[in-house]
Each structure stands twice: as C-alpha cells, then as structure tokens.
Tab-separated table of C-alpha atoms (C1' of nucleotides) in Angstrom:
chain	number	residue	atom	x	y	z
A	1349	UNK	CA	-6.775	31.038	29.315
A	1350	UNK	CA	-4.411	27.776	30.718
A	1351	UNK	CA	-3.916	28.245	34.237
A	1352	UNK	CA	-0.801	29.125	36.061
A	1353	UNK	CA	0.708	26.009	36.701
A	1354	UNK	CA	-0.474	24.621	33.246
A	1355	UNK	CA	1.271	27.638	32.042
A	1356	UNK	CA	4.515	26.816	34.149
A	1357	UNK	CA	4.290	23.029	33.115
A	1358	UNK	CA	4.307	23.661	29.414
A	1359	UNK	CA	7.040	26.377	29.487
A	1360	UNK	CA	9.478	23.627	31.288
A	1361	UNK	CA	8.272	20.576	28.527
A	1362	UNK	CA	8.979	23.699	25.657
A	1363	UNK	CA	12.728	23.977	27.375
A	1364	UNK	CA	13.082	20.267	28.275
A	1365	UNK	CA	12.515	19.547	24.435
A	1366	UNK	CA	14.974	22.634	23.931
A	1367	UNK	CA	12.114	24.059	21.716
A	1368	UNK	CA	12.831	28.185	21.071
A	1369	UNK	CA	10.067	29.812	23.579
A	1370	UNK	CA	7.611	31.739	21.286
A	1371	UNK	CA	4.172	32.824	22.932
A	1372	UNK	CA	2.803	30.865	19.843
A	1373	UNK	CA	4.273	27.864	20.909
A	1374	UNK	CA	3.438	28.516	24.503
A	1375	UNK	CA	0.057	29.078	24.286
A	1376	UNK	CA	-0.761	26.812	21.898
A	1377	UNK	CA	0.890	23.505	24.135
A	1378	UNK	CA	-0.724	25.202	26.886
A	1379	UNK	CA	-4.624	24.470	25.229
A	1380	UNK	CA	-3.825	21.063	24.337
A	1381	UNK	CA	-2.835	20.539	27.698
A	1382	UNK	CA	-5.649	21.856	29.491
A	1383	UNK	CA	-7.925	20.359	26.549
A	1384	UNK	CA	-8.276	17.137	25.558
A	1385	UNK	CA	-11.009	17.987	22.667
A	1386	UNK	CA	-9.187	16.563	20.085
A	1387	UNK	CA	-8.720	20.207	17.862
A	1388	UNK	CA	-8.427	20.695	14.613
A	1389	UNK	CA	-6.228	23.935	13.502
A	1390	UNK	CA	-9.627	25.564	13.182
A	1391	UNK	CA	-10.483	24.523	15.969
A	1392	UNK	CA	-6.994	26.024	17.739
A	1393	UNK	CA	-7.450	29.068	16.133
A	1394	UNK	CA	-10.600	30.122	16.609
A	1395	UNK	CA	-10.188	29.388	20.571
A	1396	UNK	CA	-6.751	31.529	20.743
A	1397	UNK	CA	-8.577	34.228	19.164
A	1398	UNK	CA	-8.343	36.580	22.016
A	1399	UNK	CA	-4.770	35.475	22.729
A	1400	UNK	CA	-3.427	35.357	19.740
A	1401	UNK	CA	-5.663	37.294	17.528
A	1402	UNK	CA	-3.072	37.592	14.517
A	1403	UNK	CA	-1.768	34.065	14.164
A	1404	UNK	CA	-1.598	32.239	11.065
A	1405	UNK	CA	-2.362	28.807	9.630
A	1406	UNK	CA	1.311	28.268	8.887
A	1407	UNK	CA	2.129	29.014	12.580
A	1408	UNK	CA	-0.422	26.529	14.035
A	1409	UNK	CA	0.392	23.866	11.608
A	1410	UNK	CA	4.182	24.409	11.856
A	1411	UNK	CA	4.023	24.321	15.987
A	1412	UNK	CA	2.129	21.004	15.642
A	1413	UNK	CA	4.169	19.071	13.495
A	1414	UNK	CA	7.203	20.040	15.674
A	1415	UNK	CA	5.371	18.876	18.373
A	1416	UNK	CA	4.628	15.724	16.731
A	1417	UNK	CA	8.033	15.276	16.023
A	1418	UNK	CA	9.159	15.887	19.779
A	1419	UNK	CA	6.212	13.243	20.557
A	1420	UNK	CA	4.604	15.639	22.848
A	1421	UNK	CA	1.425	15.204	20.263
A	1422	UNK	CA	0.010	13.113	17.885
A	1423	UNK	CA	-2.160	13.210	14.922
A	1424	UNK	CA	-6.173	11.856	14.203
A	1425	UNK	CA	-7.897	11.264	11.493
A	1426	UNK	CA	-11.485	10.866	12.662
A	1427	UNK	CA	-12.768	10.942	8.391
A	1428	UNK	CA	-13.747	14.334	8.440
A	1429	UNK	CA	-11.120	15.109	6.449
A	1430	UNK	CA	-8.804	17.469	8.612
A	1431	UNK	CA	-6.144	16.202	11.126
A	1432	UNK	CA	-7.032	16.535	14.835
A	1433	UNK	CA	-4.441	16.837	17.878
A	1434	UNK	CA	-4.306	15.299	20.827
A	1435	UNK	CA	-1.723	16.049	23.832
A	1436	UNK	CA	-0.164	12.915	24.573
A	1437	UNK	CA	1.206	13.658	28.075
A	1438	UNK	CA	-0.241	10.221	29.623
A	1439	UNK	CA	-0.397	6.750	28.158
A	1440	UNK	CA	-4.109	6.482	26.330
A	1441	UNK	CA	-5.453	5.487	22.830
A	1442	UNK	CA	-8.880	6.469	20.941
A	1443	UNK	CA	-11.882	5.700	19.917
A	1444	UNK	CA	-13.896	6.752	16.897
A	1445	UNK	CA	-17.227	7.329	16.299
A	1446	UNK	CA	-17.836	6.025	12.740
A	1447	UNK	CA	-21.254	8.335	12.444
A	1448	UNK	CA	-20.107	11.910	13.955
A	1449	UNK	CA	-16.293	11.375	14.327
A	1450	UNK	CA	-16.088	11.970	18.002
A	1451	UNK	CA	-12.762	10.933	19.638
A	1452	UNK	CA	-12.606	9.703	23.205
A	1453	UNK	CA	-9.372	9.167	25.276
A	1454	UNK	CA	-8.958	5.688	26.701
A	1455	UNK	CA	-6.811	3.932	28.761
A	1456	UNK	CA	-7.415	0.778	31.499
A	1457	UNK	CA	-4.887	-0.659	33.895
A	1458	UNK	CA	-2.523	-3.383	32.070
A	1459	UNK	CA	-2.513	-1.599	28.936
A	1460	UNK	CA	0.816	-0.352	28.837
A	1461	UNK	CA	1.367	-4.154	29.250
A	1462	UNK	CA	-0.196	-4.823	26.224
A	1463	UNK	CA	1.651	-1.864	24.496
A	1464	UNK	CA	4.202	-2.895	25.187
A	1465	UNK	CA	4.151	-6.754	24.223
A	1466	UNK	CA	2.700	-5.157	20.808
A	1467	UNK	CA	6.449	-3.044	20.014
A	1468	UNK	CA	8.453	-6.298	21.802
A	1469	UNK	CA	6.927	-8.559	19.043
A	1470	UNK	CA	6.964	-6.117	16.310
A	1471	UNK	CA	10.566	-5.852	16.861
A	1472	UNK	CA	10.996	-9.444	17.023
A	1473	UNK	CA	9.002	-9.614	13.718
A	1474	UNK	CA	10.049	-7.393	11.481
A	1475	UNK	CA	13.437	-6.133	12.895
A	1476	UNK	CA	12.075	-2.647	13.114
A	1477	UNK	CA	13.855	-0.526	15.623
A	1478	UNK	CA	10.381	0.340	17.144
A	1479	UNK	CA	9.895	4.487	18.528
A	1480	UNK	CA	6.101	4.486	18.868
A	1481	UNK	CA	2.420	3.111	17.870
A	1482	UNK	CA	-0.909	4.153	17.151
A	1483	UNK	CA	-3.816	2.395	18.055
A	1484	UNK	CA	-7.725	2.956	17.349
A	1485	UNK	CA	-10.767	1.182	17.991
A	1486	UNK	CA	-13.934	1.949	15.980
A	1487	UNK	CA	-17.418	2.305	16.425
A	1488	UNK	CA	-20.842	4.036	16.904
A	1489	UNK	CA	-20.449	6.699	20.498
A	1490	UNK	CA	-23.553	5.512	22.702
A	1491	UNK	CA	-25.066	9.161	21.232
A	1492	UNK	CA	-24.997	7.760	17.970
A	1493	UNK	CA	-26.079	4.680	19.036
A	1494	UNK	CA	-29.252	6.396	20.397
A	1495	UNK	CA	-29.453	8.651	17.347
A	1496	UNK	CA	-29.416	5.935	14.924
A	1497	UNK	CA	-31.779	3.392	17.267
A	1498	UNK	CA	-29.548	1.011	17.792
A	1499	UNK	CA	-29.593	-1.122	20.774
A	1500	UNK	CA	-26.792	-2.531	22.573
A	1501	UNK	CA	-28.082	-4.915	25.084
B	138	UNK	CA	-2.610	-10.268	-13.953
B	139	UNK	CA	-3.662	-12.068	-11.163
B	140	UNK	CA	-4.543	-15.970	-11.104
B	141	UNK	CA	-7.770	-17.568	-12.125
B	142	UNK	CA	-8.304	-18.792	-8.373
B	143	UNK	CA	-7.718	-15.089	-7.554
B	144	UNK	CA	-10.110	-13.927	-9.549
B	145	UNK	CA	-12.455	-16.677	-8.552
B	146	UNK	CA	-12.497	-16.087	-4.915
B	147	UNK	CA	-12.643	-11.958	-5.934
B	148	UNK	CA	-15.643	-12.487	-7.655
B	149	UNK	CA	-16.785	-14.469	-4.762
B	150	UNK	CA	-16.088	-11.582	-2.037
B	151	UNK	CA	-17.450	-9.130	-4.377
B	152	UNK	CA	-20.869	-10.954	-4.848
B	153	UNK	CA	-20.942	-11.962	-0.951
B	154	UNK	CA	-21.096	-8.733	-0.291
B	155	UNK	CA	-23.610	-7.591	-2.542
B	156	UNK	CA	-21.804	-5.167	-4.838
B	157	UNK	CA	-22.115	-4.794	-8.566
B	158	UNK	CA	-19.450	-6.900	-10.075
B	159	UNK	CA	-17.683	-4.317	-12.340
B	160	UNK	CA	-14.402	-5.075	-14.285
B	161	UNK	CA	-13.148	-2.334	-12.567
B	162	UNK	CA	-14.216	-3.329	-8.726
B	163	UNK	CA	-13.051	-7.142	-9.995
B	164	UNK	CA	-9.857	-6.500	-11.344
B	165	UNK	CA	-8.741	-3.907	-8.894
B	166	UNK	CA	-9.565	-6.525	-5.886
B	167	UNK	CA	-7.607	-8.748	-7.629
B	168	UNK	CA	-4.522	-6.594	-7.283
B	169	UNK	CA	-4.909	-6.002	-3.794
B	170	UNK	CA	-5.554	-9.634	-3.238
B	171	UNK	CA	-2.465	-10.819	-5.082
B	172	UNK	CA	-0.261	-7.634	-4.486
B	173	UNK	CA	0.666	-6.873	-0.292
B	174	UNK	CA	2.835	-3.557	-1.197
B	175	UNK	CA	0.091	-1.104	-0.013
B	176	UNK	CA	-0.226	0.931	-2.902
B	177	UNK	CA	-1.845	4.392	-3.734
B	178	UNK	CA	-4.319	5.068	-6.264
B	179	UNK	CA	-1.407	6.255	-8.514
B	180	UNK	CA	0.324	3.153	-7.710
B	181	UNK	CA	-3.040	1.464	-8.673
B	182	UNK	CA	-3.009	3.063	-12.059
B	183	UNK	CA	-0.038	2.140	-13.091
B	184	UNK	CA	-0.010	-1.135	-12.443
B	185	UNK	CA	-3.380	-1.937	-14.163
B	186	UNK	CA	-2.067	0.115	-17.332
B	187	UNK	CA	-2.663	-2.908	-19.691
B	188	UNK	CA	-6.063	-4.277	-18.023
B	189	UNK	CA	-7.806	-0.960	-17.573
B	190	UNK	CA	-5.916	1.730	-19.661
B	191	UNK	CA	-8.890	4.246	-19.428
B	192	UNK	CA	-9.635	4.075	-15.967
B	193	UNK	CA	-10.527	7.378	-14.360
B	194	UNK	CA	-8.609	7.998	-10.762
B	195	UNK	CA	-12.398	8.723	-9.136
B	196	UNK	CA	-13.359	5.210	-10.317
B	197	UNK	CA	-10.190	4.010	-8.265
B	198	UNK	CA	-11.058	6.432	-5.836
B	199	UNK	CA	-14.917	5.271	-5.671
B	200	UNK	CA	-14.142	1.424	-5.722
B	201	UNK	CA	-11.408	1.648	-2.542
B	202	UNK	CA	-13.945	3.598	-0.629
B	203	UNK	CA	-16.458	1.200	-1.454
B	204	UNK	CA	-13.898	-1.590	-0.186
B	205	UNK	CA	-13.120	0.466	3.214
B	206	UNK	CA	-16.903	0.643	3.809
B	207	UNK	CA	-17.284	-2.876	3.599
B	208	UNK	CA	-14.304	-3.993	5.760
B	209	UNK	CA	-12.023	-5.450	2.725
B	210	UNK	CA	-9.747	-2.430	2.448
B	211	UNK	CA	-7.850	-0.507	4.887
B	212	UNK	CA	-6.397	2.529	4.484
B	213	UNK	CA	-2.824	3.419	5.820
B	214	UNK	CA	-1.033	6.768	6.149
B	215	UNK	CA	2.777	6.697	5.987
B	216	UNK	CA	3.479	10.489	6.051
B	217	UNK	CA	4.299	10.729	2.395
B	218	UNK	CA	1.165	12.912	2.040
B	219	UNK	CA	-1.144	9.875	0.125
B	220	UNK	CA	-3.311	7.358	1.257
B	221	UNK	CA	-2.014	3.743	1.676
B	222	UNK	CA	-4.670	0.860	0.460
B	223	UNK	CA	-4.398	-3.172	1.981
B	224	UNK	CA	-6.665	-5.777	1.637
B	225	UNK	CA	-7.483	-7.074	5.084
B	226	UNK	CA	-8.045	-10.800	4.018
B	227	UNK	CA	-6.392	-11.817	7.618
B	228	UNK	CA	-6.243	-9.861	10.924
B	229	UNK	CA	-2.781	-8.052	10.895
B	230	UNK	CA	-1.267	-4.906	11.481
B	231	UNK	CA	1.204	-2.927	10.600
B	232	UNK	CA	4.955	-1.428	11.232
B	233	UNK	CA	5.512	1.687	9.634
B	234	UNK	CA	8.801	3.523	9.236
B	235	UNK	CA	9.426	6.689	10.322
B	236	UNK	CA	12.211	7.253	8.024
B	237	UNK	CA	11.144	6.145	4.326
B	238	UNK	CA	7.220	5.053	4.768
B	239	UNK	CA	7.767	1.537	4.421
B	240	UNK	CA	4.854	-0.459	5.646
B	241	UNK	CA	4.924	-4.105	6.649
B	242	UNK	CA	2.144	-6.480	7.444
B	243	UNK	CA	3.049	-8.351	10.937
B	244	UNK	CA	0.602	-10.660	13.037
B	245	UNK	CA	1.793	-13.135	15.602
B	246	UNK	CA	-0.096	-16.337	17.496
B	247	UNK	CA	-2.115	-14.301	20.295
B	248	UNK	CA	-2.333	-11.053	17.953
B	249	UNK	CA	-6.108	-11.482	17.579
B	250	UNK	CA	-6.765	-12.338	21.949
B	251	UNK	CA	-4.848	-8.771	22.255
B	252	UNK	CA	-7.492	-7.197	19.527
B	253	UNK	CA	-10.172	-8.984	21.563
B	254	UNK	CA	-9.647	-7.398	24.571
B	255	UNK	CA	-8.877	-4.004	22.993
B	256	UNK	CA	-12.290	-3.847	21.718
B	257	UNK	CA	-14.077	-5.538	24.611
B	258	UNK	CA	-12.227	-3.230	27.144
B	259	UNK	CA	-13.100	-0.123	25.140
B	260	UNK	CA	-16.521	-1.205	24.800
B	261	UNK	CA	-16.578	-1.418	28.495
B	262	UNK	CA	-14.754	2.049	29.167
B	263	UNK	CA	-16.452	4.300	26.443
B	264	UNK	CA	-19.951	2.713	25.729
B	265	UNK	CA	-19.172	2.311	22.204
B	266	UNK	CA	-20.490	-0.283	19.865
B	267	UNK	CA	-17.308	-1.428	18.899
B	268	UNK	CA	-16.835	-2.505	14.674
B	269	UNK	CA	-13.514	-2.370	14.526
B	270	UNK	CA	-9.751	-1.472	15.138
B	271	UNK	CA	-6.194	-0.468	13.648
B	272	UNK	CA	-3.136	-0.791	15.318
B	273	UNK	CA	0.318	0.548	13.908
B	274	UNK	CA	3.909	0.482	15.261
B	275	UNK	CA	6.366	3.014	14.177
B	276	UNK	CA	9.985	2.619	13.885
B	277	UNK	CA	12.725	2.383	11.702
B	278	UNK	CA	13.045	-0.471	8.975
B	279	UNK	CA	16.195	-2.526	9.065
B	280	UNK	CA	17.199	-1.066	6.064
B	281	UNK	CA	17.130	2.322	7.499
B	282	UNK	CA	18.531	1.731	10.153
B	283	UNK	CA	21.753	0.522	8.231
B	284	UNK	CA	21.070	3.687	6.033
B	285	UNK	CA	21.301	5.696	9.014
B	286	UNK	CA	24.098	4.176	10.675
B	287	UNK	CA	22.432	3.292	13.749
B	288	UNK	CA	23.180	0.038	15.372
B	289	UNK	CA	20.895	-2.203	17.662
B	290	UNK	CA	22.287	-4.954	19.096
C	866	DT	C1'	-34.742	-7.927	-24.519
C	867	DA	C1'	-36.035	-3.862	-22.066
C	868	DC	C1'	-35.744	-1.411	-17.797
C	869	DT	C1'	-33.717	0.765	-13.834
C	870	DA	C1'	-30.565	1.830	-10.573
C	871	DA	C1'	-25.831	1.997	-10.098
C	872	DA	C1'	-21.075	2.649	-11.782
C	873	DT	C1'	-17.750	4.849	-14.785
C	874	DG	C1'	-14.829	8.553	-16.668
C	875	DA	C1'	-13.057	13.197	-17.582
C	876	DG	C1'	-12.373	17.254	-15.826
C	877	DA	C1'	-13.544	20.899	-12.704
C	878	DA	C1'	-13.643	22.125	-7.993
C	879	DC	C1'	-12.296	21.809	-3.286
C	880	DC	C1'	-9.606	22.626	0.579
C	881	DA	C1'	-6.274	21.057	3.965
C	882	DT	C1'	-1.573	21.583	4.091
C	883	DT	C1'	2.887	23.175	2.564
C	884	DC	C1'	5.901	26.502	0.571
C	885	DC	C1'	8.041	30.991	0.152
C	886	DA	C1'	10.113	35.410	1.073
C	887	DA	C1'	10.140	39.156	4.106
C	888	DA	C1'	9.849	40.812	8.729
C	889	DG	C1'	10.177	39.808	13.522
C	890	DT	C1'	12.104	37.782	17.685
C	891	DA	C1'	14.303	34.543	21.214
C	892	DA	C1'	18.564	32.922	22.873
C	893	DT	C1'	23.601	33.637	23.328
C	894	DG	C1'	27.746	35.893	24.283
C	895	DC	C1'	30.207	39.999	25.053
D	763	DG	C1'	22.151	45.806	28.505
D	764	DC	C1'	23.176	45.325	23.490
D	765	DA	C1'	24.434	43.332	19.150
D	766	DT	C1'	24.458	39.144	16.597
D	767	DT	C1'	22.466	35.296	14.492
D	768	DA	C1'	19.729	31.699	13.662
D	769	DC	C1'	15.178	30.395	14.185
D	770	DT	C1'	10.164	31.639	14.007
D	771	DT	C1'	6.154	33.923	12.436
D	772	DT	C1'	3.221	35.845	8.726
D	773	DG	C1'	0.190	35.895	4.996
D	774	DG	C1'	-0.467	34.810	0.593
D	775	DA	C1'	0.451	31.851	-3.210
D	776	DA	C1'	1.045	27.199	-4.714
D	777	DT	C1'	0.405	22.338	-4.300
D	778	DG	C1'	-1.813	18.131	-4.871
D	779	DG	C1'	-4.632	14.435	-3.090
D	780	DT	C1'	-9.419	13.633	-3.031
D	781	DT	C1'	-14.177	14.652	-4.009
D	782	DC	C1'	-17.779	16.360	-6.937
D	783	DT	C1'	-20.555	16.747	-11.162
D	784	DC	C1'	-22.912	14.957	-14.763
D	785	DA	C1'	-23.343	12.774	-19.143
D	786	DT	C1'	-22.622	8.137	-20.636
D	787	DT	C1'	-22.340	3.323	-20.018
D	788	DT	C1'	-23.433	-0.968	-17.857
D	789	DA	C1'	-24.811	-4.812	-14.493
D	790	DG	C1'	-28.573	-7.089	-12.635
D	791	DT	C1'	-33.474	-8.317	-12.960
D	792	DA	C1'	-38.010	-9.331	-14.702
DNA sequence: TACTAAATGAGAACCATTCCAAAGTAATGC
DNA sequence: GCATTACTTTGGAATGGTTCTCATTTAGTA
C-alpha cells in the first residue's frame, strides 16, 4: 500500500489532469509512483490483488493509456513482448538489457540540455510541432554481463 | 525493382555479415535499401507482389528479425498497432506524429557527438555494456497541423 | 554432384490488447 | 442530501499482429 502523502500526491495530479477520481485510477497512479519497476499489466494486477481484488484487464489497460495520453506515463517495450509502464514524474530515459529485458531509469545533469537541443532541431528539421520524445540506450545489465562472461574492462 | 548497384551493395551487406543469401533476404533488403517509407510486413508484401508472389508473411517476418539482430533493421512503433521496419544504413532518428503515424528520418551535423555521449554517460551511470540506442521525437507533422487547424508561428 | 544445415511457406496457434454491452459510480447542480 | 448524467468499470468475446510447427526446398561446401 502507497503511503499517505503518495496517496495525497496522486489524488491532486488525478484532479490537476481533471481525470474522474475512481479508486482504480487512484491506486493504480499511486504504485507507479511509489514503483519504478517498470510493470507490465500483469505485473499491476497481480500486486493490487489485495486492493483491488476484482479488477479487470480492460480497467488496467484503459487507466494506462489515459495516462499515457495525459503524459503522466509512458510505454516500454523491453522485447518480451508485453508493454511495460513507467511513471514519468521526473526527467529520465532507459536502458535495456538486450539478454533479460531489465529496464533501468537514467538521468545525469545536462541532459535536459541535450533533450532539449534534440526537439529544437527536430523542429527546425522537419517542421514538426514537437510534444515529446523517447529515448533508449541498449545493452547487456552488468548481471548479464557476468552471466554471459563477458568482461568489460 | 531496385537498381543493379542496389542489389550489388545488398548482396554485399548480406554476405559481410555472414547470412545465407536467399532471394527472399536479397530482394527484401533491397526494398528497404531503396524504399525510406518504413513499411510493415503487409506493406512489404505488397510491394514485392511481382518479385516474390508466394512469399509467406513468417518468411518476411523471419528475414526482418534476422535484419534487427544484426543491426541493419530497426523497428519503429507509430501507435497504429504494427511494427514499423527502416534500414539503418546512416545514424538517424526519427519524428513521429502523434496524430496520423507519420515517421520521418532526421539527423543533423553533431547528431552522432549527442549519441556518443548518450551511450558513454549511460555506460557510466548503469554499468551497462552499451550496443546501441533509439531516439524518437513526437509531435505533430506539418500536415497535421494544418489538418488540425493549429498554427505555430 | 552429394551432403548438411539453414531457410521457406502455409496454416495453426498464441496472446496481448481492444471492443462491447450492461451495470456501477463520480461529479454536478438543485 | 438527492437525482441526474456522463463517464468508468467489468468480464467475456473478438481482433489481429506475430510466432510456431513442420514438411519441403535450397544455399553453401567439400
């Protein structure tokens, strides 16, 4: 269960995005807040279990794509063939493990800089009127890396 | 059908990289080569009716997979539910709109130092063996944004 | 030319996601 | 507080892109 104030944070983002208050909705924003494991609606469901023991599929998956489209989450595709969710309440991007699919937030001073410079020149380019971006780096998590003996050095 | 010095240098990549040389893995290189309209598999199909007219959609399926594992193909989601294939002869990335799925190919002089120090500050921040990246900018096309009645000057 | 491992093709199977209709519920105004 | 109404939730069916299976064909090699 999302603490207190987590629960109080995500019931003022729910009204902020004037988003109908249903416990679904709460309670679902409130674990990707307080998690940043990447979930899967499996994944979502089986952890709301005790708190929402009756939900369906169709609930999950229609809360997160209205999240996505209020840009309070987006969508991964780590190749294991489902989508995962991520929170997106601070600045970060991802990387993939190409061997097990594990996701990992990351984020370094100056790259909102280079976000940024990326959506000026993209609207420069191609006259897009630019709302957001994706990006993703690639490659074997230092488990794998072990796993697979593979030496970085 | 694409040109003999397109089917040339395919033949080239293909045996550079140590796969079979199929008609099928030739020809359909080829179109990606000559072709920058990220198409599906359907999309695919259809356009190699004359060359290939029995294709299966697995062999289509099997060959861009091949590709993606070898770094000549990426694949591209646009929200219309299929998956998007581009050859990645030259480092680029892409602008996708949010309104009809158009996808456009952009790169600018000091694209690939940003890539560079994606990858080598991720390696840094995660401890991943980095092989790779994708970047994509979302937005609205020029032409929807006329569609759409939305002005921005 | 014969051999072997790999690729192809057709259709079945899979399964994540969406769709649908009925029932339930949050927000609004009186 | 209560009725109204539009929006949300359910659960099951339907969808459809992608993978799987396996018999057949074929590319590369000796």
């Amino acid at each position: 269960m999302a603490s207190n104030a987590v629960m109080e944070e995500t019931l003022q983002v729910l009204k902020d995005h004037k988003l109908r208050v249903t416990p679904q909705r709460h309670i679902i924003l409130a674990y990707l807040v307080s998690h940043h494991n990447h979930p899967t609606v499996e994944t979502i469901r089986d952890a709301l279990g005790k708190e929402l023991p009756n939900i369906g599929s169709s609930t999950i998956y229609n809360t997160l794509n209205t999240f996505v489209d209020h840009h309070l989450v987006v969508e991964l595709q780590n190749g294991d063939g489902s989508t995962h969710y991520d929170y997106f309440g601070s600045p970060h991007y991802h990387a993939i493990c190409t061997n097990c699919g594990r996701i990992v937030d990351v984020t370094y001073p100056g790259f909102s800089d280079t976000e940024k410079r990326l959506e000026e020149k993209t609207a420069e380019i191609s006259g897009y009127m630019i709302s957001g971006n994706h990006m993703e780096v690639y490659g074997l998590c230092p488990e794998c890396q072990i796993k697979l003996g593979i030496k970085n050095d």
